[in-house]
Short mmCIF file of C-alpha atoms in Angstrom, two decimals:
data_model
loop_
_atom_site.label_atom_id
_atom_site.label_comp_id
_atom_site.label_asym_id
_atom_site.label_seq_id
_atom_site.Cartn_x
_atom_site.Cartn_y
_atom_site.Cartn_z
CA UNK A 1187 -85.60 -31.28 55.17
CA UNK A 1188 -87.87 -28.81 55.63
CA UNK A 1189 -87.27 -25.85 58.13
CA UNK A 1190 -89.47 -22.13 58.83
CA UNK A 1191 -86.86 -20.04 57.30
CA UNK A 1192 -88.51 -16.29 57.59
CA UNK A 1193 -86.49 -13.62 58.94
CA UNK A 1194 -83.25 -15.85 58.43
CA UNK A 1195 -79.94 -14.44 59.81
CA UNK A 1196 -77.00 -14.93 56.99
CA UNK A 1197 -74.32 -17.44 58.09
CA UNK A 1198 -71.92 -15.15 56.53
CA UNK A 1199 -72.21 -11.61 54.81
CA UNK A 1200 -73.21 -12.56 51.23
CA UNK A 1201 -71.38 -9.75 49.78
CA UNK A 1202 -67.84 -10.88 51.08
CA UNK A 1203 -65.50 -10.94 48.07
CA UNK A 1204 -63.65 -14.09 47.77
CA UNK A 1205 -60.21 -13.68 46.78
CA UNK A 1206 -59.07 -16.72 44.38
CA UNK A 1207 -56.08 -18.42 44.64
CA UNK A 1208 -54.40 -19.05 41.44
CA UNK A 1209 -54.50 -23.03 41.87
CA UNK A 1210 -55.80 -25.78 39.17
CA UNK A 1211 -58.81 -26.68 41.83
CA UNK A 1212 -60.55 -23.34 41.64
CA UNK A 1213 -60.03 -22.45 38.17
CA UNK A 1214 -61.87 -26.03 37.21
CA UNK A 1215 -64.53 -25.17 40.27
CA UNK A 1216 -64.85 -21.71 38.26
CA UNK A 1217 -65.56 -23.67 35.27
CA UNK A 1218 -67.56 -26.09 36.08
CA UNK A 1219 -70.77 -25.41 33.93
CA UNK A 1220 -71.64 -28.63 32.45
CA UNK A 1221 -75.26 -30.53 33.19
CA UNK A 1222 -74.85 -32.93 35.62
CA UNK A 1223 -76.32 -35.88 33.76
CA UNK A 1224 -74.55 -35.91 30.98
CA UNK A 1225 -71.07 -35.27 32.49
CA UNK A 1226 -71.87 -38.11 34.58
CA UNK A 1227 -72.74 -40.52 31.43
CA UNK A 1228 -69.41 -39.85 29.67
CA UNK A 1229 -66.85 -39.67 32.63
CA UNK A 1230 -64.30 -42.37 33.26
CA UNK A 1231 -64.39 -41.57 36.83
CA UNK A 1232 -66.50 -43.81 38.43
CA UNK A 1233 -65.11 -46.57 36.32
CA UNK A 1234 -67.45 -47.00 33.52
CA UNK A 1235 -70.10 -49.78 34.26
CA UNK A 1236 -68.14 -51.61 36.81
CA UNK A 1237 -67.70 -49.48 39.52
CA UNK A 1238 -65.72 -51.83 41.21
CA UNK A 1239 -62.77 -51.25 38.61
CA UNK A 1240 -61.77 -48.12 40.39
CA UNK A 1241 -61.03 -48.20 44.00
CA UNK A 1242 -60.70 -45.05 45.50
CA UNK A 1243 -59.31 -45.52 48.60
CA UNK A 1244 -56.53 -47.79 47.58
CA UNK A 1245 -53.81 -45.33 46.79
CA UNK A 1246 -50.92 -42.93 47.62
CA UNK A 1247 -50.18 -39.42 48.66
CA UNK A 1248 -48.36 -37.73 46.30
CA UNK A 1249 -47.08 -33.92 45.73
CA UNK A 1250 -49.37 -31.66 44.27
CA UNK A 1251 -47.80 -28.26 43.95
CA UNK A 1252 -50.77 -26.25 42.98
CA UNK A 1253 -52.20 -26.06 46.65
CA UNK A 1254 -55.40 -26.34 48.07
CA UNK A 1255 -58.62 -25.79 47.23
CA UNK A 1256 -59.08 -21.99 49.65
CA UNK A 1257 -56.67 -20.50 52.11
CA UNK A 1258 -57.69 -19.28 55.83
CA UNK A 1259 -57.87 -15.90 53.70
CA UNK A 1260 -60.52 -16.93 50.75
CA UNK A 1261 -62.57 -19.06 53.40
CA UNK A 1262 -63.56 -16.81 56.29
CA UNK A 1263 -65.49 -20.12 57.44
CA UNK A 1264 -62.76 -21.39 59.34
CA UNK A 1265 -62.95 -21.99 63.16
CA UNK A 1266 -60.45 -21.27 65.20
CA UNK A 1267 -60.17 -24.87 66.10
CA UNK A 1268 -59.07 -26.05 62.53
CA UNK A 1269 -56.89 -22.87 61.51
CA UNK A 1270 -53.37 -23.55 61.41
CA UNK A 1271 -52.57 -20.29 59.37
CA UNK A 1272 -54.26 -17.92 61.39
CA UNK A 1273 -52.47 -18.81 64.79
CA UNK A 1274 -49.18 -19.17 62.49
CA UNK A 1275 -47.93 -22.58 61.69
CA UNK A 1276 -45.09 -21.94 59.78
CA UNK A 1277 -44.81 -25.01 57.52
CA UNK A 1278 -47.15 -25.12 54.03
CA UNK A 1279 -46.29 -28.46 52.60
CA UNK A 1280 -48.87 -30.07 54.29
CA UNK A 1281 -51.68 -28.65 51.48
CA UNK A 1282 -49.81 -29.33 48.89
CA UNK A 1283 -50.66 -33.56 48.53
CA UNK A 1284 -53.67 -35.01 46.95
CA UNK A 1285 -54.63 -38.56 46.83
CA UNK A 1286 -53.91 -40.42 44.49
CA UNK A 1287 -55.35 -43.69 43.63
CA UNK A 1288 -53.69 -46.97 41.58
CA UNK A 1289 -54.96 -47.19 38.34
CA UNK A 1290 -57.41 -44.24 37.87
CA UNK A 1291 -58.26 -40.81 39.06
CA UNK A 1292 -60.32 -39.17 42.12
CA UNK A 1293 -62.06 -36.10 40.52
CA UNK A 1294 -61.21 -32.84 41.92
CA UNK A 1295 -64.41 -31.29 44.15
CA UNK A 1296 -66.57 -29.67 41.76
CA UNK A 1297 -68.64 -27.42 43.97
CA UNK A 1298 -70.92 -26.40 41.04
CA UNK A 1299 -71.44 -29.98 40.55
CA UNK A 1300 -71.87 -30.97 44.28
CA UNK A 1301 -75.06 -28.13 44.35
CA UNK A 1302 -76.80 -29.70 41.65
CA UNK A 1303 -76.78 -33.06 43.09
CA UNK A 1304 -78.12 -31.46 46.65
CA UNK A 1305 -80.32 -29.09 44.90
CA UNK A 1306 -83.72 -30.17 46.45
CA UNK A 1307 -82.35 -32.13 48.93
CA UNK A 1308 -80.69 -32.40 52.80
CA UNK A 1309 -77.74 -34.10 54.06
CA UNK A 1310 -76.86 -34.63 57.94
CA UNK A 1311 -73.42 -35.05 59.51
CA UNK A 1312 -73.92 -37.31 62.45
CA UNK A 1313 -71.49 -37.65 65.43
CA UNK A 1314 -68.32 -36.42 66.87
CA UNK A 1315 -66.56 -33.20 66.25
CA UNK A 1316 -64.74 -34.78 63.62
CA UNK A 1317 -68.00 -35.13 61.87
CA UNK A 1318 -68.02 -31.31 62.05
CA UNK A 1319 -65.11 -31.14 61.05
CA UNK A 1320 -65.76 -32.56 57.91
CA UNK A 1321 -68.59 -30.34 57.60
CA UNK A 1322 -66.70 -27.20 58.38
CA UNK A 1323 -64.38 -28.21 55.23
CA UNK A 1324 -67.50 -28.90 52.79
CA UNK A 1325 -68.46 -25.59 53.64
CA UNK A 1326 -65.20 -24.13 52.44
CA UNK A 1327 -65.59 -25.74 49.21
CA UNK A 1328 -68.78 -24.72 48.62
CA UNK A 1329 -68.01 -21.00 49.77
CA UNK A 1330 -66.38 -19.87 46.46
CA UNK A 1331 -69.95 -20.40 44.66
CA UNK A 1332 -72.33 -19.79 47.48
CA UNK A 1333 -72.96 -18.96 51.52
CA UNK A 1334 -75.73 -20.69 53.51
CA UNK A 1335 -77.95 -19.02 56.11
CA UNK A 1336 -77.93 -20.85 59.70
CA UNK A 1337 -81.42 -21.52 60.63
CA UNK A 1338 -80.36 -23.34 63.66
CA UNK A 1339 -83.14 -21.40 65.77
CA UNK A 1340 -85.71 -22.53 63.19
CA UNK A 1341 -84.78 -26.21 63.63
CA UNK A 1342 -88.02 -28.22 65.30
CA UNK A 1343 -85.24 -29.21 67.83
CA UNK A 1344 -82.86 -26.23 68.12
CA UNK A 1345 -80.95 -28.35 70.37
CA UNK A 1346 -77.84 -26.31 71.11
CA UNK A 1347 -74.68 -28.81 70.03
CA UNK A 1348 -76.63 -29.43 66.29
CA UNK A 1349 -76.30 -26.77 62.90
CA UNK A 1350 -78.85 -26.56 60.54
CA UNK A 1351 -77.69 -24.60 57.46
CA UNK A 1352 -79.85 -23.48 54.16
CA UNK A 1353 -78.91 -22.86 50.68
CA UNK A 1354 -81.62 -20.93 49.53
CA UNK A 1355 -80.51 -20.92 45.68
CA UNK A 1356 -80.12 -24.64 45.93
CA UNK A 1357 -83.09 -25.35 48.27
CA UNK A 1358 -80.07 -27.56 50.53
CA UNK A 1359 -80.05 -28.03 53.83
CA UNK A 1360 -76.81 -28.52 55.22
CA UNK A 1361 -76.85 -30.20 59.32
CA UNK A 1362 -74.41 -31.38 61.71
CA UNK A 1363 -76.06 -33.19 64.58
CA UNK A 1364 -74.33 -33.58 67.73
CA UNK A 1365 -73.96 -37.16 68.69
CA UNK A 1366 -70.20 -38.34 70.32
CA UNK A 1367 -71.53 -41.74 70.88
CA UNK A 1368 -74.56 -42.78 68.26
CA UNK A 1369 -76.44 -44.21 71.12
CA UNK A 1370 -77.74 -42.29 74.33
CA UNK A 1371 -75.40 -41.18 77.05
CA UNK A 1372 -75.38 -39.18 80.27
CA UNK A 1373 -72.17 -37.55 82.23
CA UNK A 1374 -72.00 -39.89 85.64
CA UNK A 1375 -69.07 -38.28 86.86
CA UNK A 1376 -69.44 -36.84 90.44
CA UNK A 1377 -66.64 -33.97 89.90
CA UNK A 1378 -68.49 -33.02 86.63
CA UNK A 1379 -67.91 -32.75 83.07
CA UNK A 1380 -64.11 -32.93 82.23
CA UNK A 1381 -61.92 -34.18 79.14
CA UNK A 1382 -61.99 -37.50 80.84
CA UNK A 1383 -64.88 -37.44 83.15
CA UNK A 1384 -66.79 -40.30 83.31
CA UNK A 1385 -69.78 -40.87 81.37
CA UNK A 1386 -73.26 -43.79 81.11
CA UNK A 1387 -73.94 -45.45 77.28
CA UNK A 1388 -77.33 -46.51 76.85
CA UNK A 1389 -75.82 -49.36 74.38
CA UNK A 1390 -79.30 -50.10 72.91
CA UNK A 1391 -81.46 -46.61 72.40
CA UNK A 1392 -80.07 -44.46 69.43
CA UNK A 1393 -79.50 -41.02 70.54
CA UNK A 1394 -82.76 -38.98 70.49
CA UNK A 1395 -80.47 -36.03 68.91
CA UNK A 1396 -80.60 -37.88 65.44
CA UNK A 1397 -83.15 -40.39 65.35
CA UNK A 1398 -85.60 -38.12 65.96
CA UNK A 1399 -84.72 -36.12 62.49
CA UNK A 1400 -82.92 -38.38 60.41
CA UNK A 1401 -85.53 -39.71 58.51
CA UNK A 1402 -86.27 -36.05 56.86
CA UNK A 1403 -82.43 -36.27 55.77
CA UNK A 1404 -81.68 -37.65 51.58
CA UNK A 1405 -77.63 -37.83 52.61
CA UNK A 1406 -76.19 -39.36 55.88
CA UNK A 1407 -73.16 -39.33 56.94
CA UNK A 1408 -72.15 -40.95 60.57
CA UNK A 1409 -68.65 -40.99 62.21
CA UNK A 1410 -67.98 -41.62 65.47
CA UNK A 1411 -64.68 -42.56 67.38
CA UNK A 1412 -62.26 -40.41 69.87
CA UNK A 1413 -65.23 -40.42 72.69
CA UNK A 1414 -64.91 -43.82 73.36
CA UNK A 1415 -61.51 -43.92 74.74
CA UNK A 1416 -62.89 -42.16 77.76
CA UNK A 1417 -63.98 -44.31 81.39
CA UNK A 1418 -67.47 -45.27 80.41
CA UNK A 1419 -70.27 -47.63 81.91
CA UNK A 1420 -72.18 -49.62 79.84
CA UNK A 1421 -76.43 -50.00 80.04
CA UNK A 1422 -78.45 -52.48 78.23
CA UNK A 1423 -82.49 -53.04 79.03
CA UNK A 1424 -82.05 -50.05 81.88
CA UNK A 1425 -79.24 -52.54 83.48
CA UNK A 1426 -75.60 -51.85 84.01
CA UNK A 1427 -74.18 -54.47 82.36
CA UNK A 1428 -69.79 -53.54 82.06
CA UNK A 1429 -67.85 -50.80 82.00
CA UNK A 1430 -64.53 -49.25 80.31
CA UNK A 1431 -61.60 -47.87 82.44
CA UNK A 1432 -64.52 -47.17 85.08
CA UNK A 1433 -62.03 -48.16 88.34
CA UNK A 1434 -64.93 -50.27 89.84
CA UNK A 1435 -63.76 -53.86 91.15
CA UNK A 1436 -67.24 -54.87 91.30
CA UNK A 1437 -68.00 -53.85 87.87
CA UNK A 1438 -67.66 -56.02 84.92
CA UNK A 1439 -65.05 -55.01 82.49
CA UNK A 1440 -65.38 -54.80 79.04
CA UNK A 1441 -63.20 -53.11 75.99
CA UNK A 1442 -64.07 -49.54 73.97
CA UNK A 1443 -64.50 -52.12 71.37
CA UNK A 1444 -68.08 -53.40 72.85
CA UNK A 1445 -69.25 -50.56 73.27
CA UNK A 1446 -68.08 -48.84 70.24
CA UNK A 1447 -69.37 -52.29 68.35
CA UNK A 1448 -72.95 -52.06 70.25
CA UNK A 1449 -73.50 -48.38 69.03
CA UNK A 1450 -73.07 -49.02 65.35
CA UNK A 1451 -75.38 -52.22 65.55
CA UNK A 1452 -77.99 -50.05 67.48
CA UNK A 1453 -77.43 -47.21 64.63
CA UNK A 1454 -77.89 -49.14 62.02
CA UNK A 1455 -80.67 -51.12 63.28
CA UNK A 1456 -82.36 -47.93 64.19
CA UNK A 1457 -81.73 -46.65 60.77
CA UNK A 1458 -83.36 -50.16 59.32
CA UNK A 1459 -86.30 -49.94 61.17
CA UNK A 1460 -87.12 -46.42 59.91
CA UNK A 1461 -90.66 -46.47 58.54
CA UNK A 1462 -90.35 -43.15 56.52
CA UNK A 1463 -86.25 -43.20 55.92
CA UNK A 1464 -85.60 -43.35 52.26
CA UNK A 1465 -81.67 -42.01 52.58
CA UNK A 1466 -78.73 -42.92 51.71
CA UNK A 1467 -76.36 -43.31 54.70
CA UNK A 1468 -72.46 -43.15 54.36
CA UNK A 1469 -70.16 -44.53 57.53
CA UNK A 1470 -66.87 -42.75 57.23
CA UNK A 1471 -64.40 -44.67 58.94
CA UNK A 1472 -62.21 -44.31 62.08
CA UNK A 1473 -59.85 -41.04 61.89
CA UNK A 1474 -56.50 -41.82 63.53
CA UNK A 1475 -55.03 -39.48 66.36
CA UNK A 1476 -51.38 -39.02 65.58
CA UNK A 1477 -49.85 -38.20 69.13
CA UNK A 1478 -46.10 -38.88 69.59
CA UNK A 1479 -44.53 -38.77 72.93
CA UNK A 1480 -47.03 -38.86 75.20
CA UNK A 1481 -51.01 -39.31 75.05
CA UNK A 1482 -53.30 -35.52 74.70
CA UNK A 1483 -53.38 -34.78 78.77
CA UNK A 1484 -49.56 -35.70 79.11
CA UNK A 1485 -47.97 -33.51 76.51
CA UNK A 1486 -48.04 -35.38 73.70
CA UNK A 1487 -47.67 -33.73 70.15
CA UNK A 1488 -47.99 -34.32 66.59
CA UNK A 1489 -44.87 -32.08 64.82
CA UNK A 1490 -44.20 -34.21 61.49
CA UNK A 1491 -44.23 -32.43 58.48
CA UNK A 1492 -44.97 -35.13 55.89
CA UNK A 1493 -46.87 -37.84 55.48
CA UNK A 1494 -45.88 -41.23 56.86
CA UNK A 1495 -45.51 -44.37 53.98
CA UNK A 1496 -46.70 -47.08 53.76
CA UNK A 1497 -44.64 -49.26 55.43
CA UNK A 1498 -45.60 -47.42 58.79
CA UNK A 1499 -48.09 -49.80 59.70
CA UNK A 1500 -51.51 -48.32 61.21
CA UNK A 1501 -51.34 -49.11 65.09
CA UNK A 1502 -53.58 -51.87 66.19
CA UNK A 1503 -56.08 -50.40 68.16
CA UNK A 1504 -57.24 -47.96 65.14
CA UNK A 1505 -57.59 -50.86 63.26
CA UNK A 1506 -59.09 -52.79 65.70
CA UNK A 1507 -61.57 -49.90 65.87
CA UNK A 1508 -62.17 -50.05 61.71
CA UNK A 1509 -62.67 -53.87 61.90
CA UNK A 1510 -65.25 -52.88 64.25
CA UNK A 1511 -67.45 -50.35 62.68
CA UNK A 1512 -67.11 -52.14 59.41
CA UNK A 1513 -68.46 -54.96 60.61
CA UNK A 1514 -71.45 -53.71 61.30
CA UNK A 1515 -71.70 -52.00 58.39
CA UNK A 1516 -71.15 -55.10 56.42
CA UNK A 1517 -74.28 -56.56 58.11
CA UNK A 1518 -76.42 -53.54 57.78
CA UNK A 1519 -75.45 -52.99 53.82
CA UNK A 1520 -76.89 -56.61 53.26
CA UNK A 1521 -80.23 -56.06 55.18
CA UNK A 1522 -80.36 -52.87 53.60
CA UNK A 1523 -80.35 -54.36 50.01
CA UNK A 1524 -83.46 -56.50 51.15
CA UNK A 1525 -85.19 -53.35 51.72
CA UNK A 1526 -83.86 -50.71 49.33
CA UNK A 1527 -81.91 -48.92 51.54
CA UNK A 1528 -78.25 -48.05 50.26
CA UNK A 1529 -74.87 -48.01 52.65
CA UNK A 1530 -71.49 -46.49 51.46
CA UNK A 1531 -68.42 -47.11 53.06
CA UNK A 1532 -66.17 -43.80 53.19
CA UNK A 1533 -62.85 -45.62 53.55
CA UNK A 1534 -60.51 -43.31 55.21
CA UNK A 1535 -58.77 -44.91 58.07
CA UNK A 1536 -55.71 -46.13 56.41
CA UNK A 1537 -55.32 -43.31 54.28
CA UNK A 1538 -55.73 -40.44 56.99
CA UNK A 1539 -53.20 -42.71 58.98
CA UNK A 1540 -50.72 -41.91 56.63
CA UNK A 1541 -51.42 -37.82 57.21
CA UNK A 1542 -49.71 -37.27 60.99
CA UNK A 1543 -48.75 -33.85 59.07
CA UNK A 1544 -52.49 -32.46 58.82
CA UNK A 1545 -53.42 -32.11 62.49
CA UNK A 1546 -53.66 -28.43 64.13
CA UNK A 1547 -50.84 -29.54 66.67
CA UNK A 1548 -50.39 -26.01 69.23
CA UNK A 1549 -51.64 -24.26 65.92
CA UNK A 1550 -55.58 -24.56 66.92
CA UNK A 1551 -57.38 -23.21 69.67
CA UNK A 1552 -60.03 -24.76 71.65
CA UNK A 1553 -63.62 -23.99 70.92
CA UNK A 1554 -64.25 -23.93 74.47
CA UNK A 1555 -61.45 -21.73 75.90
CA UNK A 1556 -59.25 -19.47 74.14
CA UNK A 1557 -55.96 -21.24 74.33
CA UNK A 1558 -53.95 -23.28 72.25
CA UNK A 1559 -53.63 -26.81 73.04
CA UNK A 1560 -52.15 -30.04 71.16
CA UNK A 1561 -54.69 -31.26 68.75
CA UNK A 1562 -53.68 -34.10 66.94
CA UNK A 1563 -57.71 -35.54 66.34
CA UNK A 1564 -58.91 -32.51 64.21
CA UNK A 1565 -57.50 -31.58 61.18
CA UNK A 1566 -55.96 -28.06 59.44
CA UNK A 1567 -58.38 -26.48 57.46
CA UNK A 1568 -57.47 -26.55 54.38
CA UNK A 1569 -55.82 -29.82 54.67
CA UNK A 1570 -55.75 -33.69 54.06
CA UNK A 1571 -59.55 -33.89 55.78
CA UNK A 1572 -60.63 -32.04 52.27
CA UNK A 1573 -60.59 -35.11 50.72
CA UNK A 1574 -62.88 -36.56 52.39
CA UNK A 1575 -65.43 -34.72 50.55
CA UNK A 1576 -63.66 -35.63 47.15
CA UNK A 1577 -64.60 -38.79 48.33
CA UNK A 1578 -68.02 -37.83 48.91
CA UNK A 1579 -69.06 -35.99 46.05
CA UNK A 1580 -67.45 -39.11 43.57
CA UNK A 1581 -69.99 -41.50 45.83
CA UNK A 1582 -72.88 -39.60 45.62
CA UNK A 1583 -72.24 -39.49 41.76
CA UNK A 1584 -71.87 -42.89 41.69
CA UNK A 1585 -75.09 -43.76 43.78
CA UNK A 1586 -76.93 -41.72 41.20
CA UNK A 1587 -75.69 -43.78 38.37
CA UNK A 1588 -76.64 -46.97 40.38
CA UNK A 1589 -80.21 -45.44 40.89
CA UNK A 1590 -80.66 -44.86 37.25
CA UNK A 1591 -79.46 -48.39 36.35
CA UNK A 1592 -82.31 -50.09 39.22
#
């Protein structure tokens, strides 16, 4: 993706000194030297020339005492939103599990590695703040070999929810494009904008914020999910067809589940239909909230301290919401093979189920307002959410093999 990047403000002082943990993750990030083709060729990773012989996201959490990949200390990325240490949680454990799937291994993040894959290229998280979330974590893991500059004022849209980032030594261009919904919406709430205001879908026109810019992107990544437990009114052809906890006894009533289902068909339709978009999109999948006693405006929490098993069965509306999105997906990865585009399926709503440990809980504050509140939707930075982008990295590799073999 190309952006004007002259006179370029530094996302973060270049010069800061990193201070490295003594942990197995950084040592092999430190290390990481070999050429990316041939470390590919002879890894058992990705499950030699089947790659369905290894699946990733079927698995366990188990202890792993060497810690995480940075501290709130080594990463000076870290929002307030997402850090536990810095607002003093007082429990550790949390960083200290990896995933660990049946039968074979998921890499450690090899940030070295990850570069040389993007080197040349963009890739665009697309969505909630989740989405940034996830972001907000990659950049942690890239931090202990490089910084990026924001060029977020040298965007052609510079809208002001969206983050363009560059990599100059890389040539990478790093975004995070602000869409809650996927599809265009509007607040319709007389008293204003609120937590739980009411807001109008447009359930068939893809958010301008994205599909304006996408097709510039190499790497996709949408998620999408907590907005649509708000009251919302559903629109289709300009009409008002249904709404969602709207209160209106002459509106039709529908579930979060058509409207969430009738943004990810107009996504990936819009995505499809793409004349110039040659990408590769991933969908990560539905991110569990974990509040106990009580919902997020009635003083609910999330205060475990280790990770659920498996027979605490995923509640049926996040799965409900999986079924949903995947789906879609399902139908969109088949058309896409008929026209050479590639879907990936970032599997983590089972698996982040199992983490009610990782949230910020009273231990974030609010990007908005300087408080702290009970966030059990984000994650702790560093945390479970870092494997998402273990997960990532290993399916980007493997798309590359894929491309080779074609």
């Amino acid at each position: 993706m190309k952006f004007h990047q002259t006179s370029c403000h530094k996302f973060l002082v270049s010069t800061l000194s990193l201070i490295f943990i003594t942990s197995i993750p950084l040592i092999l990030l430190k290390n990481s030297h070999t050429p990316l083709s041939s470390s590919l060729r002879r890894s058992t990773e990705l499950g030699g020339d089947d790659d369905d012989k290894c699946d990733v996201f079927s698995g366990k959490w188990v202890i792993y005492p060497q810690g995480p990949y940075y501290t709130n200390e080594t990463c000076p990325l870290i929002i307030d939103q997402h850090n536990c240490m810095k607002f003093g949680r007082p429990d550790l454990q949390f960083m200290k599990w990896r995933w660990k799937p049946f039968g074979c291994e998921l890499p450690l993040f090899d940030a070295t590695q990850f570069l040389e894959i993007v080197r040349g290229k963009s890739m665009a998280f697309v969505g909630d703040s989740v989405g940034r979330n996830q972001m907000q974590s990659l950049l942690c893991l890239l931090a202990h070999v490089t910084y990026a500059e924001d060029i977020s004022n040298k965007s052609p849209s510079a809208l002001i929810y969206s983050t363009h980032l560059f990599y100059s030594e890389y040539n990478f261009t790093l975004s995070a494009l602000w869409s809650p919904f996927l599809v265009k919406y509007k607040e319709s709430d007389p008293e204003g904008h609120s937590f739980n205001s009411l807001m109008s879908l447009y359930l068939d026109e893809a958010d301008e914020e994205w599909a304006n810019e996408i097709k510039n992107f190499d790497y996709v990544i949408i998620s999408v999910g907590q907005w649509f437990f708000r009251p919302l009114l559903y629109y289709q052809d300009g009409q008002l067809i249904g709404c969602h906890k709207c209160n209106h006894s002459n509106i039709t009533s529908l579930s979060r589940y058509y409207g969430y289902k009738m943004a990810f068909q107009t996504t990936f339709k819009t995505l499809l239909s793409l004349k110039n978009y040659e990408g590769v999109t991933f969908l990560r999948t539905f991110s569990a909230a974990h509040f106990e006693n009580g919902d997020w405006n009635n003083g609910g929490s999330c205060d475990r301290t280790r990770p659920f098993t498996k027979e605490m069965k995923i509640e049926e509306y996040n799965k409900e919401f999986y079924l949903t999105q995947v789906e879609e997906f399902r139908k969109a990865k088949a058309e896409g093979i008929q026209n050479g585009l590639r879907f990936v399926l970032i599997n983590v709503t089972e698996i982040m189920w199992l983490r009610p440990d990782g949230h910020p809980n009273r231990y974030g504050h609010s990007m908005n307002r300087n408080v702290s509140v009970n966030d059990c939707v984000h994650w702790c930075l560093p945390g479970p959410i870092d494997t998402w982008n273990e997960f990532l990295v290993y399916l980007m590799k493997r798309e590359l093999l894929l491309r080779e073999k074609d």
